[in-house]
């Protein structure tokens, strides 16, 4: 459509590029676009219905020239845009289309915010940066041995954009519901300059990425093999520049108060990219570049920046960029798994808190495992993020908005809901005078990221978040947050929870309570049931392994055997409100397992009781910090050793496994991977039985009559069928798995359906703690054991096992 003024109004078809210079219709658009291939040409840099935005400083000569030359009377609006308000405009591209040096259209109309409005900030629109050209960064030829599409899929940003359109938040032909009165202000994505990229990255890194533009496919494949989790094509360089440039100008518009807040739907992501190398799907560190660009451009109004990273992976690139900067506070909530989770290594732990002038300005909240949910993240916000952010008082907030912690994401393994993302956004909005920008990072489930990004955008536009189903944080989350809070309290007086005296901990006098409690349990069990230590052959032993494995005298006899793997019993107490010390008269030992042992002994069953301490006291009187990886490795090795030397070879008529707390993983690992060797990576224990680990997995589950697990809020690991066909089916029929009503497994499971059979037969428990679960379900568990015994002795269980094995 051309107006009388000789101005063309360009519309981009998000799949095919500009549509013959005309406005696209709904029929021209493809709802589910194919992934662009390397043979596609890059479309012209036009964007549909770009509302008035520039990022050009008010009062500049360039702005005056733009406003003077803009002829509003010549703008011919389509019927879709007749409802635009006085501060909303579309971009008119002259027939001799030229863009200015800084990437903005020369004829772009810049709306002047009404400073006399009664609500000057609330009256401003929310911005949206999206450019379909970023979709042209894709794999050239996916490996033939991989059937799945690469998780960093070009469709990610289109799916989010389409979701925003279908919700009526964007003025676009594909919007299918009434448009909101003030739709999202569209932001043009331009390519970042070399100078901007080099605010964070060294010149060598920039040049190396730029050179990929001229490489052939063979050379590109060689280059990507030299990097960590990166792919390239000939458009990668330009797409990465667009991603960084879009983030810069989005942050610029918010920092300059031209927009109330904004969301940048950009790719490739950036928070893993380090100073001198791309990694983890990331080319340039978009968020860090944007923060530095805004601080340089607005030295008086953007002195301090808060970067909140809720991507499920640690943002090592952002941490590196600002580790010694006192004016940038970086807070990251991520799965860490003691350094096993990507990007791996210790740099994402809570001990990395900044250096030099930036000491205390780096806060990592490292989740010990996957499976974290809404309540866990909100607990971290309430006890660490918000108190510190209020104290820091930032001028701008940039959210590294990865949505891979959302339920359904194939890489994250967590269970955050769109409502949780909305609540976290809402909690940040009172800060920095509302100057918030959410820049897309990770997130690889197309439905999860689109729904989550929509929830964040609606909240930025002023819609209150919905209600949350669960607000009770898991014990592992509470422990992690309290550990972080205690460590950071030395830098942030606003955090009330203080760390205990380290000199007292590491002196020779104090002893860990779990060692004392285990010695007490051992003494009590010997007096009542004559339970004694089972000998474990190791070269060296930690103090924490003393009295670890206890057994009744008849454990090897021809009677049912119950093998219990459990966490240490819970300590329940009331800490002093000022010193947080635990007084012994206000502390109780909650050992619900004792009742199960008493009952089993009365039934004449043999018992092997295995305590798995959460901390491994160091060898030869030294002490070591908590090490999750060490605990899992030692637990699995110990389970294999006990099976080979005490369980598999005995005369027990039936064998039951009981797992309590996180120690249950020793059982699921024994079932899933018994046929594989376990690498003895931890120097504190070396089991000689490791040479016997070639026994098939079938030898385990064919001997097992039943499995009972008590899992309150720990991550529930499924069994693996990589070594045994139909193991999940057998596990479902022979297990009794109790999980609390607040467990994330129920968030993951659709209403009216049961959890996957790989998790076993999962039953919801109303218990409020692990000890409460043990007490509440005594009769249920006893009935399950007796029922399995009756089936086994009547021949049903044996025939069932044989039929499964033969299948």
PDB file of C-alpha atoms in Angstrom, residues 206-393:
ATOM      1  CA  UNK A 206      34.842 -10.603  18.146  1.00  0.00           C
ATOM      2  CA  UNK A 207      37.050 -11.221  15.133  1.00  0.00           C
ATOM      3  CA  UNK A 208      36.821 -14.996  15.510  1.00  0.00           C
ATOM      4  CA  UNK A 209      33.020 -14.855  15.416  1.00  0.00           C
ATOM      5  CA  UNK A 210      33.013 -12.334  12.543  1.00  0.00           C
ATOM      6  CA  UNK A 211      35.178 -14.627  10.441  1.00  0.00           C
ATOM      7  CA  UNK A 212      32.529 -17.345  10.506  1.00  0.00           C
ATOM      8  CA  UNK A 213      30.441 -15.222   8.136  1.00  0.00           C
ATOM      9  CA  UNK A 214      32.821 -15.973   5.268  1.00  0.00           C
ATOM     10  CA  UNK A 215      33.511 -19.639   6.062  1.00  0.00           C
ATOM     11  CA  UNK A 216      32.227 -22.581   4.078  1.00  0.00           C
ATOM     12  CA  UNK A 217      30.231 -25.322   5.751  1.00  0.00           C
ATOM     13  CA  UNK A 218      33.193 -27.659   6.270  1.00  0.00           C
ATOM     14  CA  UNK A 219      35.181 -24.953   8.044  1.00  0.00           C
ATOM     15  CA  UNK A 220      32.176 -23.993  10.156  1.00  0.00           C
ATOM     16  CA  UNK A 221      31.776 -27.584  11.309  1.00  0.00           C
ATOM     17  CA  UNK A 222      35.421 -27.664  12.331  1.00  0.00           C
ATOM     18  CA  UNK A 223      35.049 -24.401  14.278  1.00  0.00           C
ATOM     19  CA  UNK A 224      31.954 -25.503  16.166  1.00  0.00           C
ATOM     20  CA  UNK A 225      33.645 -28.759  17.186  1.00  0.00           C
ATOM     21  CA  UNK A 226      36.354 -26.660  18.834  1.00  0.00           C
ATOM     22  CA  UNK A 227      33.833 -24.972  21.106  1.00  0.00           C
ATOM     23  CA  UNK A 228      31.623 -26.075  23.971  1.00  0.00           C
ATOM     24  CA  UNK A 229      27.987 -26.616  22.935  1.00  0.00           C
ATOM     25  CA  UNK A 230      27.951 -24.162  20.013  1.00  0.00           C
ATOM     26  CA  UNK A 231      26.843 -24.411  16.406  1.00  0.00           C
ATOM     27  CA  UNK A 232      27.529 -21.936  13.575  1.00  0.00           C
ATOM     28  CA  UNK A 233      26.263 -21.082  10.133  1.00  0.00           C
ATOM     29  CA  UNK A 234      27.016 -18.141   7.866  1.00  0.00           C
ATOM     30  CA  UNK A 235      24.305 -16.036   9.540  1.00  0.00           C
ATOM     31  CA  UNK A 236      25.365 -16.683  13.133  1.00  0.00           C
ATOM     32  CA  UNK A 237      27.537 -13.581  13.328  1.00  0.00           C
ATOM     33  CA  UNK A 238      24.761 -11.264  12.103  1.00  0.00           C
ATOM     34  CA  UNK A 239      22.142 -12.904  14.304  1.00  0.00           C
ATOM     35  CA  UNK A 240      24.393 -12.550  17.349  1.00  0.00           C
ATOM     36  CA  UNK A 241      24.897  -8.858  16.554  1.00  0.00           C
ATOM     37  CA  UNK A 242      21.127  -8.409  16.219  1.00  0.00           C
ATOM     38  CA  UNK A 243      20.580 -10.172  19.531  1.00  0.00           C
ATOM     39  CA  UNK A 244      23.079  -7.950  21.320  1.00  0.00           C
ATOM     40  CA  UNK A 245      21.914  -4.797  19.547  1.00  0.00           C
ATOM     41  CA  UNK A 246      18.278  -5.530  20.314  1.00  0.00           C
ATOM     42  CA  UNK A 247      19.107  -6.036  23.985  1.00  0.00           C
ATOM     43  CA  UNK A 248      21.125  -2.801  24.092  1.00  0.00           C
ATOM     44  CA  UNK A 249      18.413  -0.629  22.585  1.00  0.00           C
ATOM     45  CA  UNK A 250      15.687  -2.248  24.668  1.00  0.00           C
ATOM     46  CA  UNK A 251      17.620  -1.498  27.853  1.00  0.00           C
ATOM     47  CA  UNK A 252      18.441   1.953  26.530  1.00  0.00           C
ATOM     48  CA  UNK A 253      14.782   2.787  25.982  1.00  0.00           C
ATOM     49  CA  UNK A 254      13.884   1.754  29.512  1.00  0.00           C
ATOM     50  CA  UNK A 255      16.915   3.363  31.157  1.00  0.00           C
ATOM     51  CA  UNK A 256      16.154   6.595  29.247  1.00  0.00           C
ATOM     52  CA  UNK A 257      12.539   6.398  30.457  1.00  0.00           C
ATOM     53  CA  UNK A 258      11.040   6.243  26.972  1.00  0.00           C
ATOM     54  CA  UNK A 259       9.368   2.991  27.980  1.00  0.00           C
ATOM     55  CA  UNK A 260       8.031   1.842  31.318  1.00  0.00           C
ATOM     56  CA  UNK A 261       9.684  -1.582  30.993  1.00  0.00           C
ATOM     57  CA  UNK A 262      10.289  -4.099  28.223  1.00  0.00           C
ATOM     58  CA  UNK A 263      10.940  -7.660  27.149  1.00  0.00           C
ATOM     59  CA  UNK A 264      13.546  -8.600  24.521  1.00  0.00           C
ATOM     60  CA  UNK A 265      12.695 -11.828  22.697  1.00  0.00           C
ATOM     61  CA  UNK A 266      16.157 -12.438  21.281  1.00  0.00           C
ATOM     62  CA  UNK A 267      18.524 -15.213  20.306  1.00  0.00           C
ATOM     63  CA  UNK A 268      21.153 -16.553  20.327  1.00  0.00           C
ATOM     64  CA  UNK A 269      21.288 -16.287  24.139  1.00  0.00           C
ATOM     65  CA  UNK A 270      24.301 -14.836  25.887  1.00  0.00           C
ATOM     66  CA  UNK A 271      24.845 -15.437  29.603  1.00  0.00           C
ATOM     67  CA  UNK A 272      27.368 -18.292  29.106  1.00  0.00           C
ATOM     68  CA  UNK A 273      29.569 -16.373  26.634  1.00  0.00           C
ATOM     69  CA  UNK A 274      32.800 -15.382  28.348  1.00  0.00           C
ATOM     70  CA  UNK A 275      35.261 -12.627  27.565  1.00  0.00           C
ATOM     71  CA  UNK A 276      37.238 -14.694  25.094  1.00  0.00           C
ATOM     72  CA  UNK A 277      34.994 -17.557  24.002  1.00  0.00           C
ATOM     73  CA  UNK A 278      31.432 -18.488  23.066  1.00  0.00           C
ATOM     74  CA  UNK A 279      29.903 -21.471  24.848  1.00  0.00           C
ATOM     75  CA  UNK A 280      26.643 -23.044  25.924  1.00  0.00           C
ATOM     76  CA  UNK A 281      24.609 -21.882  22.875  1.00  0.00           C
ATOM     77  CA  UNK A 282      25.803 -18.301  23.572  1.00  0.00           C
ATOM     78  CA  UNK A 283      27.861 -16.110  21.200  1.00  0.00           C
ATOM     79  CA  UNK A 284      27.916 -12.616  22.766  1.00  0.00           C
ATOM     80  CA  UNK A 285      26.916 -11.785  26.347  1.00  0.00           C
ATOM     81  CA  UNK A 286      23.833  -9.693  25.530  1.00  0.00           C
ATOM     82  CA  UNK A 287      22.864  -8.760  29.089  1.00  0.00           C
ATOM     83  CA  UNK A 288      26.362  -7.733  30.189  1.00  0.00           C
ATOM     84  CA  UNK A 289      26.916  -5.681  27.034  1.00  0.00           C
ATOM     85  CA  UNK A 290      23.589  -3.916  27.563  1.00  0.00           C
ATOM     86  CA  UNK A 291      24.340  -3.150  31.204  1.00  0.00           C
ATOM     87  CA  UNK A 292      27.701  -1.594  30.376  1.00  0.00           C
ATOM     88  CA  UNK A 293      26.260   0.327  27.428  1.00  0.00           C
ATOM     89  CA  UNK A 294      23.533   1.871  29.602  1.00  0.00           C
ATOM     90  CA  UNK A 295      25.954   2.758  32.390  1.00  0.00           C
ATOM     91  CA  UNK A 296      28.173   4.511  29.826  1.00  0.00           C
ATOM     92  CA  UNK A 297      25.319   6.356  28.113  1.00  0.00           C
ATOM     93  CA  UNK A 298      23.465   7.391  31.268  1.00  0.00           C
ATOM     94  CA  UNK A 299      26.246   8.030  33.804  1.00  0.00           C
ATOM     95  CA  UNK A 300      23.996  10.145  36.036  1.00  0.00           C
ATOM     96  CA  UNK A 301      20.800   8.100  35.994  1.00  0.00           C
ATOM     97  CA  UNK A 302      22.105   4.559  35.540  1.00  0.00           C
ATOM     98  CA  UNK A 303      24.918   4.186  38.041  1.00  0.00           C
ATOM     99  CA  UNK A 304      23.928   0.827  39.504  1.00  0.00           C
ATOM    100  CA  UNK A 305      22.484  -2.193  37.723  1.00  0.00           C
ATOM    101  CA  UNK A 306      20.951  -5.337  39.182  1.00  0.00           C
ATOM    102  CA  UNK A 307      21.162  -8.415  36.947  1.00  0.00           C
ATOM    103  CA  UNK A 308      18.823 -11.164  38.115  1.00  0.00           C
ATOM    104  CA  UNK A 309      19.482 -14.463  36.362  1.00  0.00           C
ATOM    105  CA  UNK A 310      16.756 -17.075  36.793  1.00  0.00           C
ATOM    106  CA  UNK A 311      17.942 -19.321  33.957  1.00  0.00           C
ATOM    107  CA  UNK A 312      18.341 -22.879  35.259  1.00  0.00           C
ATOM    108  CA  UNK A 313      22.046 -22.757  34.320  1.00  0.00           C
ATOM    109  CA  UNK A 314      24.594 -20.537  36.020  1.00  0.00           C
ATOM    110  CA  UNK A 315      25.461 -17.425  34.003  1.00  0.00           C
ATOM    111  CA  UNK A 316      29.221 -17.816  34.103  1.00  0.00           C
ATOM    112  CA  UNK A 317      29.685 -15.131  31.438  1.00  0.00           C
ATOM    113  CA  UNK A 318      27.811 -12.472  33.409  1.00  0.00           C
ATOM    114  CA  UNK A 319      29.610 -13.419  36.613  1.00  0.00           C
ATOM    115  CA  UNK A 320      32.966 -13.086  34.877  1.00  0.00           C
ATOM    116  CA  UNK A 321      32.073  -9.694  33.366  1.00  0.00           C
ATOM    117  CA  UNK A 322      31.227  -8.041  36.705  1.00  0.00           C
ATOM    118  CA  UNK A 323      33.069 -10.087  39.322  1.00  0.00           C
ATOM    119  CA  UNK A 324      35.061  -7.075  40.543  1.00  0.00           C
ATOM    120  CA  UNK A 325      32.517  -4.356  39.721  1.00  0.00           C
ATOM    121  CA  UNK A 326      30.915  -2.717  42.782  1.00  0.00           C
ATOM    122  CA  UNK A 327      28.165  -1.098  40.674  1.00  0.00           C
ATOM    123  CA  UNK A 328      26.643  -4.281  39.250  1.00  0.00           C
ATOM    124  CA  UNK A 329      24.915  -6.757  41.530  1.00  0.00           C
ATOM    125  CA  UNK A 330      24.607 -10.189  39.933  1.00  0.00           C
ATOM    126  CA  UNK A 331      22.218 -12.701  41.524  1.00  0.00           C
ATOM    127  CA  UNK A 332      21.800 -16.133  39.970  1.00  0.00           C
ATOM    128  CA  UNK A 333      19.373 -18.909  40.914  1.00  0.00           C
ATOM    129  CA  UNK A 334      20.455 -22.113  39.197  1.00  0.00           C
ATOM    130  CA  UNK A 335      20.829 -25.875  39.493  1.00  0.00           C
ATOM    131  CA  UNK A 336      24.401 -26.604  40.540  1.00  0.00           C
ATOM    132  CA  UNK A 337      24.573 -30.244  41.677  1.00  0.00           C
ATOM    133  CA  UNK A 338      27.942 -29.585  43.247  1.00  0.00           C
ATOM    134  CA  UNK A 339      29.396 -28.461  39.934  1.00  0.00           C
ATOM    135  CA  UNK A 340      28.084 -31.358  37.820  1.00  0.00           C
ATOM    136  CA  UNK A 341      25.352 -29.350  36.109  1.00  0.00           C
ATOM    137  CA  UNK A 342      26.252 -27.206  33.093  1.00  0.00           C
ATOM    138  CA  UNK A 343      28.410 -25.111  32.835  1.00  0.00           C
ATOM    139  CA  UNK A 344      30.049 -27.336  35.478  1.00  0.00           C
ATOM    140  CA  UNK A 345      32.819 -26.480  37.895  1.00  0.00           C
ATOM    141  CA  UNK A 346      32.811 -24.684  41.237  1.00  0.00           C
ATOM    142  CA  UNK A 347      32.217 -21.151  39.935  1.00  0.00           C
ATOM    143  CA  UNK A 348      28.474 -21.306  40.496  1.00  0.00           C
ATOM    144  CA  UNK A 349      28.670 -22.218  44.181  1.00  0.00           C
ATOM    145  CA  UNK A 350      27.698 -19.865  47.006  1.00  0.00           C
ATOM    146  CA  UNK A 351      31.340 -19.248  47.941  1.00  0.00           C
ATOM    147  CA  UNK A 352      31.986 -17.201  44.764  1.00  0.00           C
ATOM    148  CA  UNK A 353      30.826 -13.799  45.971  1.00  0.00           C
ATOM    149  CA  UNK A 354      32.919 -11.311  43.998  1.00  0.00           C
ATOM    150  CA  UNK A 355      36.421  -9.970  44.415  1.00  0.00           C
ATOM    151  CA  UNK A 356      38.145  -6.681  45.093  1.00  0.00           C
ATOM    152  CA  UNK A 357      35.732  -3.774  44.995  1.00  0.00           C
ATOM    153  CA  UNK A 358      33.008  -6.173  43.860  1.00  0.00           C
ATOM    154  CA  UNK A 359      33.166  -8.347  46.986  1.00  0.00           C
ATOM    155  CA  UNK A 360      29.606  -9.237  47.966  1.00  0.00           C
ATOM    156  CA  UNK A 361      28.156  -8.116  44.638  1.00  0.00           C
ATOM    157  CA  UNK A 362      27.994 -11.670  43.262  1.00  0.00           C
ATOM    158  CA  UNK A 363      25.362 -13.931  44.822  1.00  0.00           C
ATOM    159  CA  UNK A 364      24.865 -17.493  43.663  1.00  0.00           C
ATOM    160  CA  UNK A 365      21.895 -19.494  44.931  1.00  0.00           C
ATOM    161  CA  UNK A 366      22.952 -22.996  43.812  1.00  0.00           C
ATOM    162  CA  UNK A 367      20.250 -25.642  44.014  1.00  0.00           C
ATOM    163  CA  UNK A 368      21.752 -29.011  44.992  1.00  0.00           C
ATOM    164  CA  UNK A 369      19.573 -30.951  42.561  1.00  0.00           C
ATOM    165  CA  UNK A 370      16.937 -30.662  39.858  1.00  0.00           C
ATOM    166  CA  UNK A 371      13.256 -30.748  40.694  1.00  0.00           C
ATOM    167  CA  UNK A 372      12.954 -27.310  42.297  1.00  0.00           C
ATOM    168  CA  UNK A 373       9.512 -25.714  42.224  1.00  0.00           C
ATOM    169  CA  UNK A 374       7.656 -22.425  42.588  1.00  0.00           C
ATOM    170  CA  UNK A 375       7.828 -22.292  46.380  1.00  0.00           C
ATOM    171  CA  UNK A 376      11.600 -22.841  46.334  1.00  0.00           C
ATOM    172  CA  UNK A 377      12.267 -19.874  44.058  1.00  0.00           C
ATOM    173  CA  UNK A 378       9.864 -17.607  45.934  1.00  0.00           C
ATOM    174  CA  UNK A 379      11.522 -18.568  49.219  1.00  0.00           C
ATOM    175  CA  UNK A 380      14.882 -17.518  47.756  1.00  0.00           C
ATOM    176  CA  UNK A 381      13.356 -14.237  46.605  1.00  0.00           C
ATOM    177  CA  UNK A 382      11.859 -13.481  49.988  1.00  0.00           C
ATOM    178  CA  UNK A 383      14.953 -14.282  52.046  1.00  0.00           C
ATOM    179  CA  UNK A 384      17.866 -13.267  49.809  1.00  0.00           C
ATOM    180  CA  UNK A 385      16.969 -11.598  46.511  1.00  0.00           C
ATOM    181  CA  UNK A 386      14.564  -8.915  47.715  1.00  0.00           C
ATOM    182  CA  UNK A 387      16.386  -7.859  50.918  1.00  0.00           C
ATOM    183  CA  UNK A 388      19.678  -7.512  49.043  1.00  0.00           C
ATOM    184  CA  UNK A 389      18.082  -5.815  46.026  1.00  0.00           C
ATOM    185  CA  UNK A 390      16.331  -3.270  48.260  1.00  0.00           C
ATOM    186  CA  UNK A 391      19.593  -2.524  50.024  1.00  0.00           C
ATOM    187  CA  UNK A 392      21.493  -2.204  46.733  1.00  0.00           C
ATOM    188  CA  UNK A 393      18.828   0.172  45.333  1.00  0.00           C
TER     189      UNK A 393
END
